[in-house]
Coordinates of C-alpha atoms in Angstrom, one line a residue:
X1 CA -30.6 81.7 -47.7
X2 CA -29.3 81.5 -44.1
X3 CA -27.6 84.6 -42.6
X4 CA -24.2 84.2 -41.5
X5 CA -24.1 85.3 -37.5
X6 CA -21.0 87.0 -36.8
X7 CA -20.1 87.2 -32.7
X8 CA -18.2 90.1 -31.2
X9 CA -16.2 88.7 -28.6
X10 CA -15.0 92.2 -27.8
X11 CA -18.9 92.9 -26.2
X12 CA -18.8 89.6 -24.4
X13 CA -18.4 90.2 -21.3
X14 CA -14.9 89.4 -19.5
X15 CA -15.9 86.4 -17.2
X16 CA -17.6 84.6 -19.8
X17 CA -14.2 85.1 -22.1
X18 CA -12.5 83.3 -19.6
X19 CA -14.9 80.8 -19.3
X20 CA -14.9 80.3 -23.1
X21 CA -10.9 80.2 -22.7
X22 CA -10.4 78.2 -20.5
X23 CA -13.5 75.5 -20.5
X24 CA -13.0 74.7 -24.1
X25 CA -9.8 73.5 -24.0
X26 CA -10.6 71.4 -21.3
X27 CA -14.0 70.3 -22.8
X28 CA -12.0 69.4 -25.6
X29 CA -9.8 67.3 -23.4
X30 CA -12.5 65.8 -21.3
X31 CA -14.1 64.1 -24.4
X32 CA -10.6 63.0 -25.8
X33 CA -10.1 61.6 -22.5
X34 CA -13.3 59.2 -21.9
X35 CA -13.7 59.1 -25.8
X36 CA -10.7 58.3 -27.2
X37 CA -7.2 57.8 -24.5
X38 CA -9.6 55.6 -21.6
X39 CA -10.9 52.8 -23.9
X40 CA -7.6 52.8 -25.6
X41 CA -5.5 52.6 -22.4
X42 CA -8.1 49.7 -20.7
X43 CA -7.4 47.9 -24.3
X44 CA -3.6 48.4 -23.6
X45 CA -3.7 47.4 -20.0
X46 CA -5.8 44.1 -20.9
X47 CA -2.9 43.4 -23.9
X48 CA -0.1 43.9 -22.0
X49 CA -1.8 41.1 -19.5
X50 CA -2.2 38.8 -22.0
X51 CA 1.0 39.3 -23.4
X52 CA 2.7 38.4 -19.9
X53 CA 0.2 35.3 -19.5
X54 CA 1.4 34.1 -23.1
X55 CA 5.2 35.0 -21.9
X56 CA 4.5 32.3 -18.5
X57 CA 2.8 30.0 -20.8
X58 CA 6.0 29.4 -23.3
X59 CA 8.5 29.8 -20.5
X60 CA 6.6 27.1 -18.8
X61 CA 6.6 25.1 -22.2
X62 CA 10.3 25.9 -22.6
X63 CA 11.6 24.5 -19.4
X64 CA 9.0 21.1 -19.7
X65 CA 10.7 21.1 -23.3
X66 CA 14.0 21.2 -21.7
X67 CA 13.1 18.5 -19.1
X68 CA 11.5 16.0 -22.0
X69 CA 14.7 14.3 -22.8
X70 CA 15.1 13.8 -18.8
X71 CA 11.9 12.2 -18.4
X72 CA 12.3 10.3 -21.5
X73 CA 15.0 8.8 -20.4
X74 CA 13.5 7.9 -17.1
X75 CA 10.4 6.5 -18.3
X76 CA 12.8 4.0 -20.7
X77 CA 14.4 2.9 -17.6
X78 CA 10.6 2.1 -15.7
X79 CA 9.3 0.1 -19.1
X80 CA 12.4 -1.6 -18.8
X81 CA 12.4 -2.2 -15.4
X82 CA 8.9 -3.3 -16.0
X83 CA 9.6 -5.7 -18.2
X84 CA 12.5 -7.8 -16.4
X85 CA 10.0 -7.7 -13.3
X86 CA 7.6 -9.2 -15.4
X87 CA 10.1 -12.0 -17.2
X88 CA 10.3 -12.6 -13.3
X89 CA 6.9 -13.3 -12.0
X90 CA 5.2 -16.6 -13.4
X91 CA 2.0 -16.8 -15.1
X92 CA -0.7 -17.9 -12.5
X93 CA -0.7 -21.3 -14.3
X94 CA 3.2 -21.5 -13.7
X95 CA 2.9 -21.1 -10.2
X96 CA 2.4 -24.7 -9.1
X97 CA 5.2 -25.9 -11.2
X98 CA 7.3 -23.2 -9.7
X99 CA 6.6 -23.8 -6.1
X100 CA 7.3 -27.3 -7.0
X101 CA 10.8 -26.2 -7.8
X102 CA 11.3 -24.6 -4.6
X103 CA 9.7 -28.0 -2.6
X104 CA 12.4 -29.9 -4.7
X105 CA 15.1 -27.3 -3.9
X106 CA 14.5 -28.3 -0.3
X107 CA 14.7 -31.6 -0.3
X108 CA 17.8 -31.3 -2.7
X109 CA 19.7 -29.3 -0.1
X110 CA 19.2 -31.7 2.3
X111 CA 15.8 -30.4 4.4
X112 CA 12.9 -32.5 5.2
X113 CA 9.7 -30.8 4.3
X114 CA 7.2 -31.6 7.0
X115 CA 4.5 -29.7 5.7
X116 CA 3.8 -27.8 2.5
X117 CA 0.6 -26.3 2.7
X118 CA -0.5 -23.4 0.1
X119 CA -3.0 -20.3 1.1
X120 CA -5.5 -18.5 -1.3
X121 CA -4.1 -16.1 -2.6
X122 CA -4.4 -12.4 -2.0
X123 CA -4.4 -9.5 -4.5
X124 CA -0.9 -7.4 -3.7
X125 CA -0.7 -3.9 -2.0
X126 CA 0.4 -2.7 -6.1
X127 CA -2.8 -3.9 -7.0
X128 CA -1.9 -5.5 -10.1
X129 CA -0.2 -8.9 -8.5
X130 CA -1.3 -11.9 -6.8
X131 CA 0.4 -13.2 -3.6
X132 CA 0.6 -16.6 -3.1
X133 CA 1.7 -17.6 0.2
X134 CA 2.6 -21.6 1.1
X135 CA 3.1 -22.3 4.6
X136 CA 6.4 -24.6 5.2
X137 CA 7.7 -26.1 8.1
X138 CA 11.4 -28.0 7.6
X139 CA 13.7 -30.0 9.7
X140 CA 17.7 -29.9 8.8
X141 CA 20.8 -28.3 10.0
X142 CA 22.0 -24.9 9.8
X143 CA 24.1 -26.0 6.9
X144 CA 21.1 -27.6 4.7
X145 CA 19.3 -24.5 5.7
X146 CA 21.9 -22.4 4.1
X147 CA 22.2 -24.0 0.6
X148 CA 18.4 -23.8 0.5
X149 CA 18.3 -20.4 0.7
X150 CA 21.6 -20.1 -1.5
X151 CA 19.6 -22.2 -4.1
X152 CA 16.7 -20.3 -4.0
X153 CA 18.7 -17.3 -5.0
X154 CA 19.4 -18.8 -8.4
X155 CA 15.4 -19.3 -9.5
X156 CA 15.0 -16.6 -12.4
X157 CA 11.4 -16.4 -10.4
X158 CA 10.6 -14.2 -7.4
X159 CA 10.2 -16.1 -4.6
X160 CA 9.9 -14.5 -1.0
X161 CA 10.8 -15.8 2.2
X162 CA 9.0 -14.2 5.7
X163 CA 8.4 -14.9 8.8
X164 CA 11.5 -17.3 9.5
X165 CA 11.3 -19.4 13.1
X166 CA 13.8 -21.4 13.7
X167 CA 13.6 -23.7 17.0
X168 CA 15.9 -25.1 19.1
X169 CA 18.4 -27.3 17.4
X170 CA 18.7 -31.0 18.6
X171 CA 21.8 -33.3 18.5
X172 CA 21.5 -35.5 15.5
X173 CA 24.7 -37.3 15.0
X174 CA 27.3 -35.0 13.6
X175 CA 24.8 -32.1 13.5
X176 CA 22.5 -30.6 15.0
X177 CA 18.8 -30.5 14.0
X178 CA 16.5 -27.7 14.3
X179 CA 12.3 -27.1 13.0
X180 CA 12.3 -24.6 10.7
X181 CA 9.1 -22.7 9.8
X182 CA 8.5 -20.3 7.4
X183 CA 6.1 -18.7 4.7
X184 CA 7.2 -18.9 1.0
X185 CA 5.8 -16.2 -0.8
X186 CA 5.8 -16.0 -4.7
X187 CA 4.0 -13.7 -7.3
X188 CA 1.9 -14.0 -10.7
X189 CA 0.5 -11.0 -12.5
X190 CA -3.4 -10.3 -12.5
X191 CA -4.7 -10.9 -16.1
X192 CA -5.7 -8.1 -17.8
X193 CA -9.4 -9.0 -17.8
X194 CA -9.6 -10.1 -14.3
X195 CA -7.9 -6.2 -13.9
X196 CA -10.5 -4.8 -15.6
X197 CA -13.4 -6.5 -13.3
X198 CA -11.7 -5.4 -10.2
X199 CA -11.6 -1.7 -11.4
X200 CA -15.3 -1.8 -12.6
X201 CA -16.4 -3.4 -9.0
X202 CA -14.0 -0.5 -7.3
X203 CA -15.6 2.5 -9.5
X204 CA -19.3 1.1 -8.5
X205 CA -18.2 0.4 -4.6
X206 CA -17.5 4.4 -5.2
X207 CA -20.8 5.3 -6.3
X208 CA -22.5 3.7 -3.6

């Protein structure tokens, strides 16, 4: 049977009484400290950061939520948009039929078309048009000149006009006659596969 030892603090000497006294309290506190209150307070810490990064996240969500009806709104308008541009711009097989219409335009307003000469055409800056420039040169008077271009207005087809000359008109009769040259410049959409091929042949001009 084990005997029971039984300490007399009262023969321990002074110094070490206060050692006892006050180095087990702060033992005691030492170990709750790194045992017990510095885990716990790193685990607060590294909550309360979380909890602030989930706060940023749904007041981020909260004001894109806000702007969805916005942008909603705005990309309706851009398909619409999109799709009266396209009602405008002729399949590439309508395009000769179309430039057609503007030759006969021309001649309706009173211009002789001297020559009418059509360019290859050229993929547009967008990327997802063709260009298809024609090369005109006209003869008529300021007046047949202006209900061509008030004509051309009324095509339900984009059709550009650029580079305009205009030379110096000659007495012709009643009016005067002046050489007109300019570049008609009209639009079709890229097919979809043709689209396709160009951005394959892109990506692989990027590996290189």
């Amino acid at each position: 049977m084990a005997k029971k030892v039984k300490i007399d603090f009262n023969r321990v000497p002074k110094p070490v009484r206060y050692v006892i006294a006050i180095g087990l309290p702060l033992v005691i506190l030492l170990l709750f400290f790194f045992i017990y209150y510095r885990p716990k307070s790193a685990e607060i810490k590294a909550l309360k950061s979380e909890i602030q990064k989930q706060e940023q996240e749904i007041t981020n969500a909260e004001r894109k939520l806000a702007k969805l009806p916005e942008l909603k709104a705005k990309y309706n308008v851009l398909v619409m948009e999109l799709d009266d541009l396209k009602r405008q711009l002729p399949e590439e097989k309508e395009v000769s039929g179309l430039l057609k219409q503007v030759s006969d335009l021309g001649i309706e307003s009173g211009l002789v078309i001297n020559l009418w000469k059509p360019a290859n055409k050229r993929v547009h800056s967008s990327g997802i048009l063709y260009e298809i420039p024609v090369k005109v040169e006209m003869s008529g008077s300021y007046h047949n000149l202006g209900v061509f271009f008030s004509k051309l207005t009324t095509l339900n087809r984009i059709v550009n006009l650029k580079n305009i000359k205009l030379g110096r008109p000659r007495p012709s009769g009643k009016e005067a006659v002046l050489q007109i040259a300019l570049d008609t410049v009209t639009f079709s959409a890229i097919p979809e596969k043709e689209l396709k091929k160009m951005k394959k042949s892109k990506k692989k001009k990027r590996r290189r």
